Amino acid sequence: MQQNERTEISEFGEFGLIEHLTKNNEITQAGTLLSVGDDAAVIDQFGKQMVVSTDLLIEGIHFDLMYTPLKHLGYKAVAVNLSDIYAMFATPTHITMSIGISNKFSVEALEEFYEGVYAACQKYNVDLIGGDTSSCQKGFIISVTAIGEVAPDKYVTRSGAKVNDLICVSGNLGAAYLGLQLLEREKKIFLENPGIQPDLEDQSYLIRRILKPEPRAEIVEWLQENNITPTSMIDISDGLSSELLHICKSSNVGCVLYEGKIPFHPDTEKMALEFLLDRTSCALSGGEDYELLFTIKQEDYEIMKTNAHISVIGYITEKEKGTYMLSKGGNNHKLIAQGWNAFS
Ligand code: ADP
Ligand code: MG
C-alpha cells in the first residue's frame, strides 16, 4: 500500500472504481470481441473447444494479508486459475475477476492488487474481460474464472491413466509448504516482538514458491511440441498424495510411487531439516506447489527423459494392487489423502 495516499472507495463509487481499475486493461487475444464495459464479454473460439475453471479465495482461509503483499495476491489469484487450465492440456486465453471488498481497503490498495492481476495476464497472454465488484462486511473475497482453448477433443482429464503408464511430475515439490512455514514462523515472531524484522533474505526461492507461484505453461507447450499427450493430468494444489489418488480413483487404477524419485529443490531439503520436517511429507501433503502431475504411455519415455524439468516418479498398476509408495528403505506404504500410512 502506498504510504501517504488513501483514497476511499466511496469517492469513486462502484462504477467509477471498476472504470478506474480497468482503464488501462489491454486486450491481446484475437478472439476477444467484446471486453469489460457491457453486460457480458464475447469471445470467438475459432473452432476450438472451451475450457472453464473457477476458484474462490477468501481472506483468513486462503491467504493472510499480514505477509501477503497485495500485488503478489493479485498475481497468485490469476496464476492458480491458469494452472487449472494448463492441467487440462489447454491454453488459457481469458479471465474474469470478481472481488468483494470491505471498507478497510483503499483505492490505492486495490490498484496494487490489480497491478499483480495485470502482470500475470501479461506474462501468460490472457485478457481480463470482466468481473464483478461488491462491498462485503469483512476482509477480502476474490473469485477468478479462467477460460482456455484446446483443439477439439484434445483436452486431458484425470480419468485416462492406464496400467503400466508412467507417473510424471514437473519441477520440484514441497517448496511452497516450507515457504509457508517460514512466513508463519516470522509472523509469530513479529506478533510476539514487533521490533524484530523478518529474516527472509536467503529464502527467496521458498517464499516465492508460496507467494508468487507460476503455472507450468512451458511444460504443456513442450509436451505439445513433442507430440506427447498425457493419458491423465492434474495440477498439484493439495499435495502429491491427494492428487495422485484423484488420478487413480478417476482412472480406476492403482499406483506405485517411488519415494526416492520425488524431486526436491536444495533449499527445500535444507529448510525441511531446519524445521525437523520430513521432506517426503512436505511433498505428499504440503500442497500449493502448482506443478503438473501426469501419466504418459511407456513409449513416450525416451523423449520424456530429455526434459530435465520432468521427473518420472512411479507407474500405474491394476486397481486391485492398491495405491502405494515404495520408501527409500524398501518398504511399501499405502498412500492416503494426507500423506501415507506409516503403519501399513
Ligand atoms: P452488471 O451490473 O451487468 O453486473 P457491472 O457494473 O457489475 O455490470 O460491470 C460492468 C462491467 O465491468 C462489466 O463488463 C463487468 O464484467 C466489468 N467488471 C465489474 N467488476 C469488475 C472487476 N472487479 N474487474 C474487472 N472487470 C469488472
Ligand atoms: Mg456486476
mmCIF file of C-alpha atoms and ligand atoms in Angstrom:
data_model
loop_
_atom_site.group_PDB
_atom_site.id
_atom_site.type_symbol
_atom_site.label_atom_id
_atom_site.label_comp_id
_atom_site.label_asym_id
_atom_site.label_seq_id
_atom_site.Cartn_x
_atom_site.Cartn_y
_atom_site.Cartn_z
ATOM 1 C CA MET A 1 0.000 0.000 0.000
ATOM 2 C CA GLN A 2 1.302 3.455 -0.807
ATOM 3 C CA GLN A 3 2.170 5.258 2.396
ATOM 4 C CA ASN A 4 0.655 8.712 2.210
ATOM 5 C CA GLU A 5 -2.310 8.342 -0.047
ATOM 6 C CA ARG A 6 -5.591 6.817 0.873
ATOM 7 C CA THR A 7 -8.495 7.299 -1.455
ATOM 8 C CA GLU A 8 -11.748 5.925 -0.060
ATOM 9 C CA ILE A 9 -13.630 3.648 -2.432
ATOM 10 C CA SER A 10 -16.745 5.760 -1.740
ATOM 11 C CA GLU A 11 -15.102 8.675 -3.564
ATOM 12 C CA PHE A 12 -15.243 6.618 -6.754
ATOM 13 C CA GLY A 13 -18.428 4.667 -6.294
ATOM 14 C CA GLU A 14 -18.824 1.171 -7.727
ATOM 15 C CA PHE A 15 -18.873 2.111 -11.400
ATOM 16 C CA GLY A 16 -16.135 4.693 -11.022
ATOM 17 C CA LEU A 17 -13.991 2.108 -9.249
ATOM 18 C CA ILE A 18 -14.474 -0.504 -11.975
ATOM 19 C CA GLU A 19 -13.632 2.066 -14.612
ATOM 20 C CA HIS A 20 -10.565 3.170 -12.658
ATOM 21 C CA LEU A 21 -9.269 -0.374 -12.156
ATOM 22 C CA THR A 22 -9.810 -1.388 -15.768
ATOM 23 C CA LYS A 23 -8.952 1.812 -17.653
ATOM 24 C CA ASN A 24 -5.537 0.501 -18.757
ATOM 25 C CA ASN A 25 -6.766 -3.011 -19.445
ATOM 26 C CA GLU A 26 -5.051 -4.253 -22.591
ATOM 27 C CA ILE A 27 -6.645 -6.732 -24.961
ATOM 28 C CA THR A 28 -4.249 -9.047 -26.775
ATOM 29 C CA GLN A 29 -6.311 -12.069 -27.792
ATOM 30 C CA ALA A 30 -7.693 -12.033 -31.325
ATOM 31 C CA GLY A 31 -10.734 -13.899 -30.030
ATOM 32 C CA THR A 32 -11.760 -11.126 -27.616
ATOM 33 C CA LEU A 33 -14.637 -9.487 -29.481
ATOM 34 C CA LEU A 34 -16.098 -7.588 -26.523
ATOM 35 C CA SER A 35 -14.443 -6.991 -23.143
ATOM 36 C CA VAL A 36 -15.150 -5.002 -19.938
ATOM 37 C CA GLY A 37 -17.957 -2.463 -20.168
ATOM 38 C CA ASP A 38 -21.045 -4.332 -21.312
ATOM 39 C CA ASP A 39 -23.379 -6.886 -19.724
ATOM 40 C CA ALA A 40 -21.126 -9.710 -20.882
ATOM 41 C CA ALA A 41 -17.941 -10.294 -22.828
ATOM 42 C CA VAL A 42 -17.899 -12.018 -26.213
ATOM 43 C CA ILE A 43 -15.194 -14.497 -27.250
ATOM 44 C CA ASP A 44 -14.604 -16.089 -30.648
ATOM 45 C CA GLN A 45 -13.164 -19.584 -30.113
ATOM 46 C CA PHE A 46 -12.212 -20.088 -33.797
ATOM 47 C CA GLY A 47 -13.376 -23.685 -33.824
ATOM 48 C CA LYS A 48 -11.518 -24.650 -30.636
ATOM 49 C CA GLN A 49 -13.143 -26.161 -27.563
ATOM 50 C CA MET A 50 -13.506 -24.005 -24.472
ATOM 51 C CA VAL A 51 -12.204 -24.974 -21.017
ATOM 52 C CA VAL A 52 -13.584 -23.135 -17.973
ATOM 53 C CA SER A 53 -12.432 -23.176 -14.360
ATOM 54 C CA THR A 54 -13.242 -21.038 -11.336
ATOM 55 C CA ASP A 55 -11.767 -20.521 -7.875
ATOM 56 C CA LEU A 56 -12.761 -18.654 -4.753
ATOM 57 C CA LEU A 57 -10.159 -17.124 -2.419
ATOM 58 C CA ILE A 58 -11.197 -15.822 0.999
ATOM 59 C CA GLU A 59 -9.057 -13.766 3.373
ATOM 60 C CA GLY A 60 -8.253 -15.700 6.529
ATOM 61 C CA ILE A 61 -8.938 -19.040 4.807
ATOM 62 C CA HIS A 62 -6.788 -18.967 1.671
ATOM 63 C CA PHE A 63 -4.467 -16.044 2.323
ATOM 64 C CA ASP A 64 -3.116 -13.933 5.173
ATOM 65 C CA LEU A 65 -2.573 -10.253 4.367
ATOM 66 C CA MET A 66 -0.055 -9.978 7.198
ATOM 67 C CA TYR A 67 2.586 -11.486 4.929
ATOM 68 C CA THR A 68 0.976 -11.435 1.501
ATOM 69 C CA PRO A 69 1.659 -8.260 -0.499
ATOM 70 C CA LEU A 70 -1.480 -7.316 -2.461
ATOM 71 C CA LYS A 71 0.411 -7.309 -5.732
ATOM 72 C CA HIS A 72 1.519 -10.908 -5.140
ATOM 73 C CA LEU A 73 -2.025 -11.831 -4.159
ATOM 74 C CA GLY A 74 -3.392 -10.449 -7.437
ATOM 75 C CA TYR A 75 -0.748 -12.372 -9.342
ATOM 76 C CA LYS A 76 -1.384 -15.603 -7.451
ATOM 77 C CA ALA A 77 -5.178 -15.358 -7.782
ATOM 78 C CA VAL A 78 -4.726 -15.384 -11.558
ATOM 79 C CA ALA A 79 -1.817 -17.875 -11.620
ATOM 80 C CA VAL A 80 -3.593 -20.656 -9.706
ATOM 81 C CA ASN A 81 -6.564 -20.444 -12.065
ATOM 82 C CA LEU A 82 -4.359 -20.597 -15.132
ATOM 83 C CA SER A 83 -2.734 -23.676 -13.594
ATOM 84 C CA ASP A 84 -6.116 -25.443 -13.719
ATOM 85 C CA ILE A 85 -6.467 -24.610 -17.405
ATOM 86 C CA TYR A 86 -2.951 -25.919 -18.214
ATOM 87 C CA ALA A 87 -3.804 -29.072 -16.228
ATOM 88 C CA MET A 88 -6.496 -29.729 -18.854
ATOM 89 C CA PHE A 89 -3.732 -29.550 -21.504
ATOM 90 C CA ALA A 90 -5.374 -26.343 -22.714
ATOM 91 C CA THR A 91 -4.104 -22.784 -23.248
ATOM 92 C CA PRO A 92 -5.647 -20.043 -21.108
ATOM 93 C CA THR A 93 -6.978 -17.047 -23.036
ATOM 94 C CA HIS A 94 -9.293 -15.078 -20.749
ATOM 95 C CA ILE A 95 -10.144 -14.420 -17.106
ATOM 96 C CA THR A 96 -12.847 -12.654 -15.181
ATOM 97 C CA MET A 97 -12.072 -11.191 -11.764
ATOM 98 C CA SER A 98 -14.713 -10.681 -9.091
ATOM 99 C CA ILE A 99 -13.954 -9.013 -5.779
ATOM 100 C CA GLY A 100 -15.789 -8.451 -2.506
ATOM 101 C CA ILE A 101 -14.125 -5.642 -0.563
ATOM 102 C CA SER A 102 -14.641 -4.282 2.944
ATOM 103 C CA ASN A 103 -14.008 -0.645 3.764
ATOM 104 C CA LYS A 104 -10.545 -1.348 5.184
ATOM 105 C CA PHE A 105 -9.312 -1.293 1.574
ATOM 106 C CA SER A 106 -8.454 1.947 -0.174
ATOM 107 C CA VAL A 107 -8.422 2.539 -3.902
ATOM 108 C CA GLU A 108 -4.597 2.506 -3.732
ATOM 109 C CA ALA A 109 -4.677 -0.983 -2.178
ATOM 110 C CA LEU A 110 -6.881 -2.259 -4.992
ATOM 111 C CA GLU A 111 -4.625 -0.630 -7.566
ATOM 112 C CA GLU A 112 -1.773 -2.664 -6.136
ATOM 113 C CA PHE A 113 -3.832 -5.852 -6.284
ATOM 114 C CA TYR A 114 -4.689 -5.133 -9.927
ATOM 115 C CA GLU A 115 -1.026 -4.488 -10.746
ATOM 116 C CA GLY A 116 -0.431 -8.137 -9.873
ATOM 117 C CA VAL A 117 -3.510 -9.241 -11.824
ATOM 118 C CA TYR A 118 -2.312 -7.415 -14.945
ATOM 119 C CA ALA A 119 1.259 -8.689 -14.525
ATOM 120 C CA ALA A 120 0.027 -12.293 -14.574
ATOM 121 C CA CYS A 121 -2.311 -11.584 -17.510
ATOM 122 C CA GLN A 122 0.559 -10.099 -19.465
ATOM 123 C CA LYS A 123 3.006 -12.895 -18.651
ATOM 124 C CA TYR A 124 0.582 -15.638 -19.675
ATOM 125 C CA ASN A 125 -1.020 -13.728 -22.530
ATOM 126 C CA VAL A 126 -4.589 -13.764 -21.227
ATOM 127 C CA ASP A 127 -7.170 -10.978 -21.423
ATOM 128 C CA LEU A 128 -9.120 -9.709 -18.419
ATOM 129 C CA ILE A 129 -12.610 -9.424 -19.880
ATOM 130 C CA GLY A 130 -14.864 -8.718 -16.929
ATOM 131 C CA GLY A 131 -15.806 -9.412 -13.369
ATOM 132 C CA ASP A 132 -17.952 -8.132 -10.580
ATOM 133 C CA THR A 133 -17.376 -5.724 -7.713
ATOM 134 C CA SER A 134 -19.222 -5.698 -4.419
ATOM 135 C CA SER A 135 -18.702 -4.491 -0.906
ATOM 136 C CA CYS A 136 -18.599 -7.064 1.865
ATOM 137 C CA GLN A 137 -18.665 -6.739 5.653
ATOM 138 C CA LYS A 138 -15.229 -8.085 6.432
ATOM 139 C CA GLY A 139 -11.959 -8.823 4.688
ATOM 140 C CA PHE A 140 -11.378 -9.543 1.026
ATOM 141 C CA ILE A 141 -13.039 -12.110 -1.228
ATOM 142 C CA ILE A 142 -11.672 -12.928 -4.671
ATOM 143 C CA SER A 143 -13.223 -15.102 -7.341
ATOM 144 C CA VAL A 144 -11.454 -15.731 -10.621
ATOM 145 C CA THR A 145 -12.841 -17.579 -13.607
ATOM 146 C CA ALA A 146 -10.346 -18.679 -16.233
ATOM 147 C CA ILE A 147 -11.201 -19.661 -19.783
ATOM 148 C CA GLY A 148 -8.921 -21.560 -22.119
ATOM 149 C CA GLU A 149 -8.941 -23.196 -25.506
ATOM 150 C CA VAL A 150 -7.945 -26.582 -26.785
ATOM 151 C CA ALA A 151 -8.068 -28.306 -30.174
ATOM 152 C CA PRO A 152 -11.260 -30.386 -30.474
ATOM 153 C CA ASP A 153 -11.174 -33.364 -28.067
ATOM 154 C CA LYS A 154 -7.513 -32.838 -27.155
ATOM 155 C CA TYR A 155 -8.178 -31.918 -23.517
ATOM 156 C CA VAL A 156 -6.713 -34.241 -20.868
ATOM 157 C CA THR A 157 -8.779 -35.356 -17.868
ATOM 158 C CA ARG A 158 -7.939 -37.116 -14.610
ATOM 159 C CA SER A 159 -9.537 -40.329 -15.774
ATOM 160 C CA GLY A 160 -7.369 -41.635 -18.607
ATOM 161 C CA ALA A 161 -4.445 -43.293 -16.764
ATOM 162 C CA LYS A 162 -3.843 -46.913 -17.862
ATOM 163 C CA VAL A 163 -1.936 -49.820 -16.298
ATOM 164 C CA ASN A 164 1.847 -49.507 -16.910
ATOM 165 C CA ASP A 165 1.659 -45.778 -17.717
ATOM 166 C CA LEU A 166 4.491 -43.779 -16.167
ATOM 167 C CA ILE A 167 3.711 -41.183 -13.488
ATOM 168 C CA CYS A 168 5.496 -37.862 -14.119
ATOM 169 C CA VAL A 169 5.767 -34.585 -12.226
ATOM 170 C CA SER A 170 7.163 -31.214 -13.293
ATOM 171 C CA GLY A 171 9.659 -29.125 -11.317
ATOM 172 C CA ASN A 172 10.097 -29.926 -7.631
ATOM 173 C CA LEU A 173 7.753 -30.426 -4.680
ATOM 174 C CA GLY A 174 7.348 -29.292 -1.076
ATOM 175 C CA ALA A 175 8.867 -25.834 -1.570
ATOM 176 C CA ALA A 176 5.621 -23.866 -1.195
ATOM 177 C CA TYR A 177 4.802 -25.642 2.057
ATOM 178 C CA LEU A 178 8.188 -24.797 3.552
ATOM 179 C CA GLY A 179 7.838 -21.202 2.306
ATOM 180 C CA LEU A 180 4.549 -21.041 4.186
ATOM 181 C CA GLN A 181 6.140 -22.476 7.349
ATOM 182 C CA LEU A 182 8.789 -19.757 7.127
ATOM 183 C CA LEU A 183 6.235 -16.975 6.743
ATOM 184 C CA GLU A 184 4.150 -18.359 9.614
ATOM 185 C CA ARG A 185 7.240 -18.541 11.821
ATOM 186 C CA GLU A 186 8.189 -14.945 11.058
ATOM 187 C CA LYS A 187 4.609 -13.808 11.639
ATOM 188 C CA LYS A 188 4.626 -15.427 15.087
ATOM 189 C CA ILE A 189 7.953 -13.819 15.986
ATOM 190 C CA PHE A 190 6.668 -10.463 14.758
ATOM 191 C CA LEU A 191 3.422 -10.710 16.743
ATOM 192 C CA GLU A 192 5.348 -11.558 19.909
ATOM 193 C CA ASN A 193 8.034 -8.975 19.278
ATOM 194 C CA PRO A 194 7.061 -6.309 16.721
ATOM 195 C CA GLY A 195 10.556 -4.761 16.831
ATOM 196 C CA ILE A 196 12.209 -7.731 15.124
ATOM 197 C CA GLN A 197 12.488 -7.533 11.340
ATOM 198 C CA PRO A 198 11.857 -10.762 9.464
ATOM 199 C CA ASP A 199 14.970 -12.514 8.252
ATOM 200 C CA LEU A 200 13.893 -13.927 4.908
ATOM 201 C CA GLU A 201 16.701 -12.669 2.671
ATOM 202 C CA ASP A 202 18.247 -16.053 1.951
ATOM 203 C CA GLN A 203 14.922 -17.799 1.478
ATOM 204 C CA SER A 204 13.689 -16.011 -1.601
ATOM 205 C CA TYR A 205 13.131 -19.252 -3.519
ATOM 206 C CA LEU A 206 10.824 -20.841 -0.916
ATOM 207 C CA ILE A 207 8.981 -17.569 -0.268
ATOM 208 C CA ARG A 208 8.447 -17.048 -3.972
ATOM 209 C CA ARG A 209 7.039 -20.540 -4.344
ATOM 210 C CA ILE A 210 4.261 -19.767 -1.844
ATOM 211 C CA LEU A 211 3.603 -16.085 -2.608
ATOM 212 C CA LYS A 212 4.100 -15.994 -6.382
ATOM 213 C CA PRO A 213 3.530 -19.414 -7.917
ATOM 214 C CA GLU A 214 3.878 -19.814 -11.684
ATOM 215 C CA PRO A 215 1.596 -22.135 -13.659
ATOM 216 C CA ARG A 216 3.643 -24.616 -15.735
ATOM 217 C CA ALA A 217 2.825 -23.247 -19.180
ATOM 218 C CA GLU A 218 6.164 -24.306 -20.649
ATOM 219 C CA ILE A 219 5.649 -27.937 -19.647
ATOM 220 C CA VAL A 220 2.351 -28.112 -21.531
ATOM 221 C CA GLU A 221 3.930 -26.342 -24.525
ATOM 222 C CA TRP A 222 6.882 -28.737 -24.510
ATOM 223 C CA LEU A 223 4.624 -31.798 -24.383
ATOM 224 C CA GLN A 224 2.526 -30.429 -27.250
ATOM 225 C CA GLU A 225 5.593 -29.580 -29.338
ATOM 226 C CA ASN A 226 6.926 -33.106 -28.807
ATOM 227 C CA ASN A 227 3.604 -34.740 -29.621
ATOM 228 C CA ILE A 228 3.269 -36.269 -26.188
ATOM 229 C CA THR A 229 -0.324 -36.293 -24.968
ATOM 230 C CA PRO A 230 -0.546 -37.305 -21.304
ATOM 231 C CA THR A 231 -3.111 -40.004 -20.601
ATOM 232 C CA SER A 232 -4.213 -38.096 -17.481
ATOM 233 C CA MET A 233 -3.230 -34.850 -15.798
ATOM 234 C CA ILE A 234 -3.907 -32.730 -12.690
ATOM 235 C CA ASP A 235 -2.187 -29.747 -11.082
ATOM 236 C CA ILE A 236 -0.781 -30.067 -7.572
ATOM 237 C CA SER A 237 -2.701 -27.722 -5.310
ATOM 238 C CA ASP A 238 -3.325 -30.059 -2.360
ATOM 239 C CA GLY A 239 -0.188 -32.218 -2.296
ATOM 240 C CA LEU A 240 1.173 -35.078 -4.392
ATOM 241 C CA SER A 241 -0.594 -37.787 -2.405
ATOM 242 C CA SER A 242 -4.074 -36.328 -2.724
ATOM 243 C CA GLU A 243 -3.641 -35.501 -6.434
ATOM 244 C CA LEU A 244 -2.250 -38.922 -7.318
ATOM 245 C CA LEU A 245 -5.184 -40.538 -5.516
ATOM 246 C CA HIS A 246 -7.552 -38.348 -7.574
ATOM 247 C CA ILE A 247 -5.988 -39.685 -10.776
ATOM 248 C CA CYS A 248 -6.110 -43.294 -9.527
ATOM 249 C CA LYS A 249 -9.719 -43.026 -8.380
ATOM 250 C CA SER A 250 -10.933 -41.293 -11.558
ATOM 251 C CA SER A 251 -8.974 -43.699 -13.773
ATOM 252 C CA ASN A 252 -9.895 -46.812 -11.786
ATOM 253 C CA VAL A 253 -6.271 -47.860 -11.346
ATOM 254 C CA GLY A 254 -3.622 -48.298 -8.650
ATOM 255 C CA CYS A 255 -0.092 -46.906 -8.459
ATOM 256 C CA VAL A 256 3.445 -47.368 -7.199
ATOM 257 C CA LEU A 257 5.230 -44.153 -6.271
ATOM 258 C CA TYR A 258 8.990 -44.252 -5.609
ATOM 259 C CA GLU A 259 9.882 -42.050 -2.642
ATOM 260 C CA GLY A 260 13.461 -41.759 -3.912
ATOM 261 C CA LYS A 261 12.307 -40.294 -7.235
ATOM 262 C CA ILE A 262 10.332 -37.355 -5.807
ATOM 263 C CA PRO A 263 12.162 -34.171 -6.928
ATOM 264 C CA PHE A 264 13.232 -31.542 -4.373
ATOM 265 C CA HIS A 265 14.966 -28.177 -4.588
ATOM 266 C CA PRO A 266 18.134 -27.942 -2.418
ATOM 267 C CA ASP A 267 16.523 -25.098 -0.421
ATOM 268 C CA THR A 268 13.563 -27.357 0.351
ATOM 269 C CA GLU A 269 15.884 -30.086 1.652
ATOM 270 C CA LYS A 270 17.776 -27.621 3.845
ATOM 271 C CA MET A 271 14.685 -25.983 5.282
ATOM 272 C CA ALA A 272 12.973 -29.321 5.969
ATOM 273 C CA LEU A 273 15.980 -30.240 8.112
ATOM 274 C CA GLU A 274 15.787 -26.906 9.931
ATOM 275 C CA PHE A 275 12.078 -27.368 10.685
ATOM 276 C CA LEU A 276 12.636 -31.053 11.589
ATOM 277 C CA LEU A 277 10.114 -31.961 8.905
ATOM 278 C CA ASP A 278 10.290 -34.986 6.655
ATOM 279 C CA ARG A 279 10.695 -33.650 3.109
ATOM 280 C CA THR A 280 8.661 -36.512 1.648
ATOM 281 C CA SER A 281 5.752 -35.489 3.867
ATOM 282 C CA CYS A 282 6.100 -31.897 2.636
ATOM 283 C CA ALA A 283 5.784 -33.112 -0.966
ATOM 284 C CA LEU A 284 2.960 -35.573 -0.280
ATOM 285 C CA SER A 285 0.795 -33.361 1.915
ATOM 286 C CA GLY A 286 2.114 -29.814 1.659
ATOM 287 C CA GLY A 287 0.344 -28.561 -1.423
ATOM 288 C CA GLU A 288 0.317 -25.255 -3.324
ATOM 289 C CA ASP A 289 3.275 -26.284 -5.495
ATOM 290 C CA TYR A 290 1.194 -25.851 -8.665
ATOM 291 C CA GLU A 291 3.351 -28.343 -10.515
ATOM 292 C CA LEU A 292 1.748 -30.686 -13.048
ATOM 293 C CA LEU A 293 1.243 -34.361 -12.233
ATOM 294 C CA PHE A 294 0.512 -36.531 -15.258
ATOM 295 C CA THR A 295 0.763 -40.000 -16.718
ATOM 296 C CA ILE A 296 2.259 -40.976 -20.076
ATOM 297 C CA LYS A 297 2.467 -44.135 -22.144
ATOM 298 C CA GLN A 298 5.734 -46.073 -21.746
ATOM 299 C CA GLU A 299 6.569 -45.444 -25.412
ATOM 300 C CA ASP A 300 6.898 -41.704 -24.671
ATOM 301 C CA TYR A 301 9.634 -42.280 -22.070
ATOM 302 C CA GLU A 302 12.616 -41.818 -24.426
ATOM 303 C CA ILE A 303 11.550 -38.267 -25.293
ATOM 304 C CA MET A 304 10.333 -37.503 -21.785
ATOM 305 C CA LYS A 305 13.692 -38.228 -20.190
ATOM 306 C CA THR A 306 15.322 -35.495 -22.299
ATOM 307 C CA ASN A 307 13.390 -32.846 -20.358
ATOM 308 C CA ALA A 308 15.272 -32.013 -17.151
ATOM 309 C CA HIS A 309 12.183 -30.325 -15.684
ATOM 310 C CA ILE A 310 10.136 -33.510 -15.668
ATOM 311 C CA SER A 311 10.721 -36.464 -13.317
ATOM 312 C CA VAL A 312 9.305 -39.955 -13.658
ATOM 313 C CA ILE A 313 8.247 -40.894 -10.115
ATOM 314 C CA GLY A 314 6.322 -44.128 -10.477
ATOM 315 C CA TYR A 315 3.931 -46.175 -12.563
ATOM 316 C CA ILE A 316 0.273 -47.124 -12.783
ATOM 317 C CA THR A 317 -0.897 -50.577 -11.690
ATOM 318 C CA GLU A 318 -4.156 -52.542 -11.650
ATOM 319 C CA LYS A 319 -6.686 -51.136 -9.216
ATOM 320 C CA GLU A 320 -6.565 -54.370 -7.156
ATOM 321 C CA LYS A 321 -2.886 -53.733 -6.363
ATOM 322 C CA GLY A 322 -3.803 -50.564 -4.446
ATOM 323 C CA THR A 323 -2.051 -47.200 -4.177
ATOM 324 C CA TYR A 324 1.403 -47.448 -2.640
ATOM 325 C CA MET A 325 4.638 -45.592 -2.094
ATOM 326 C CA LEU A 326 7.838 -47.617 -2.071
ATOM 327 C CA SER A 327 10.047 -45.912 0.527
ATOM 328 C CA LYS A 328 13.786 -45.388 0.213
ATOM 329 C CA GLY A 329 14.158 -48.083 2.855
ATOM 330 C CA GLY A 330 12.324 -50.537 0.596
ATOM 331 C CA ASN A 331 9.007 -50.628 2.488
ATOM 332 C CA ASN A 332 5.559 -50.360 0.938
ATOM 333 C CA HIS A 333 3.328 -47.646 2.413
ATOM 334 C CA LYS A 334 -0.302 -47.246 1.499
ATOM 335 C CA LEU A 335 -0.928 -43.729 0.177
ATOM 336 C CA ILE A 336 -3.686 -41.834 1.946
ATOM 337 C CA ALA A 337 -5.062 -38.364 1.141
ATOM 338 C CA GLN A 338 -2.916 -36.693 3.778
ATOM 339 C CA GLY A 339 0.455 -38.296 3.044
ATOM 340 C CA TRP A 340 0.851 -42.015 3.581
ATOM 341 C CA ASN A 341 0.073 -44.639 6.175
ATOM 342 C CA ALA A 342 3.241 -45.399 8.082
ATOM 343 C CA PHE A 343 1.615 -48.394 9.820
ATOM 344 C CA SER A 344 0.763 -50.499 6.812
HETATM 345 P P1 ADP B 1 -23.599 -5.632 -14.197
HETATM 346 O O1 ADP B 1 -24.476 -4.663 -13.461
HETATM 347 O O2 ADP B 1 -24.136 -6.032 -15.531
HETATM 348 O O3 ADP B 1 -23.140 -6.780 -13.332
HETATM 349 P P2 ADP B 1 -21.204 -4.228 -13.607
HETATM 350 O O4 ADP B 1 -21.476 -2.797 -13.413
HETATM 351 O O5 ADP B 1 -21.025 -5.099 -12.427
HETATM 352 O O6 ADP B 1 -22.315 -4.797 -14.587
HETATM 353 O O7 ADP B 1 -19.926 -4.384 -14.521
HETATM 354 C C1 ADP B 1 -19.691 -3.520 -15.614
HETATM 355 C C2 ADP B 1 -18.561 -4.067 -16.419
HETATM 356 O O8 ADP B 1 -17.369 -4.073 -15.647
HETATM 357 C C3 ADP B 1 -18.790 -5.497 -16.869
HETATM 358 O O9 ADP B 1 -18.163 -5.642 -18.130
HETATM 359 C C4 ADP B 1 -18.048 -6.313 -15.840
HETATM 360 O O10 ADP B 1 -17.644 -7.547 -16.359
HETATM 361 C C5 ADP B 1 -16.862 -5.395 -15.515
HETATM 362 N N1 ADP B 1 -16.352 -5.524 -14.132
HETATM 363 C C6 ADP B 1 -17.037 -5.371 -12.977
HETATM 364 N N2 ADP B 1 -16.256 -5.520 -11.900
HETATM 365 C C7 ADP B 1 -15.013 -5.803 -12.360
HETATM 366 C C8 ADP B 1 -13.745 -6.077 -11.749
HETATM 367 N N3 ADP B 1 -13.578 -6.122 -10.420
HETATM 368 N N4 ADP B 1 -12.690 -6.316 -12.552
HETATM 369 C C9 ADP B 1 -12.826 -6.300 -13.906
HETATM 370 N N5 ADP B 1 -13.975 -6.031 -14.537
HETATM 371 C C10 ADP B 1 -15.066 -5.798 -13.795
HETATM 372 MG MG MG B 2 -21.976 -6.667 -11.662
#
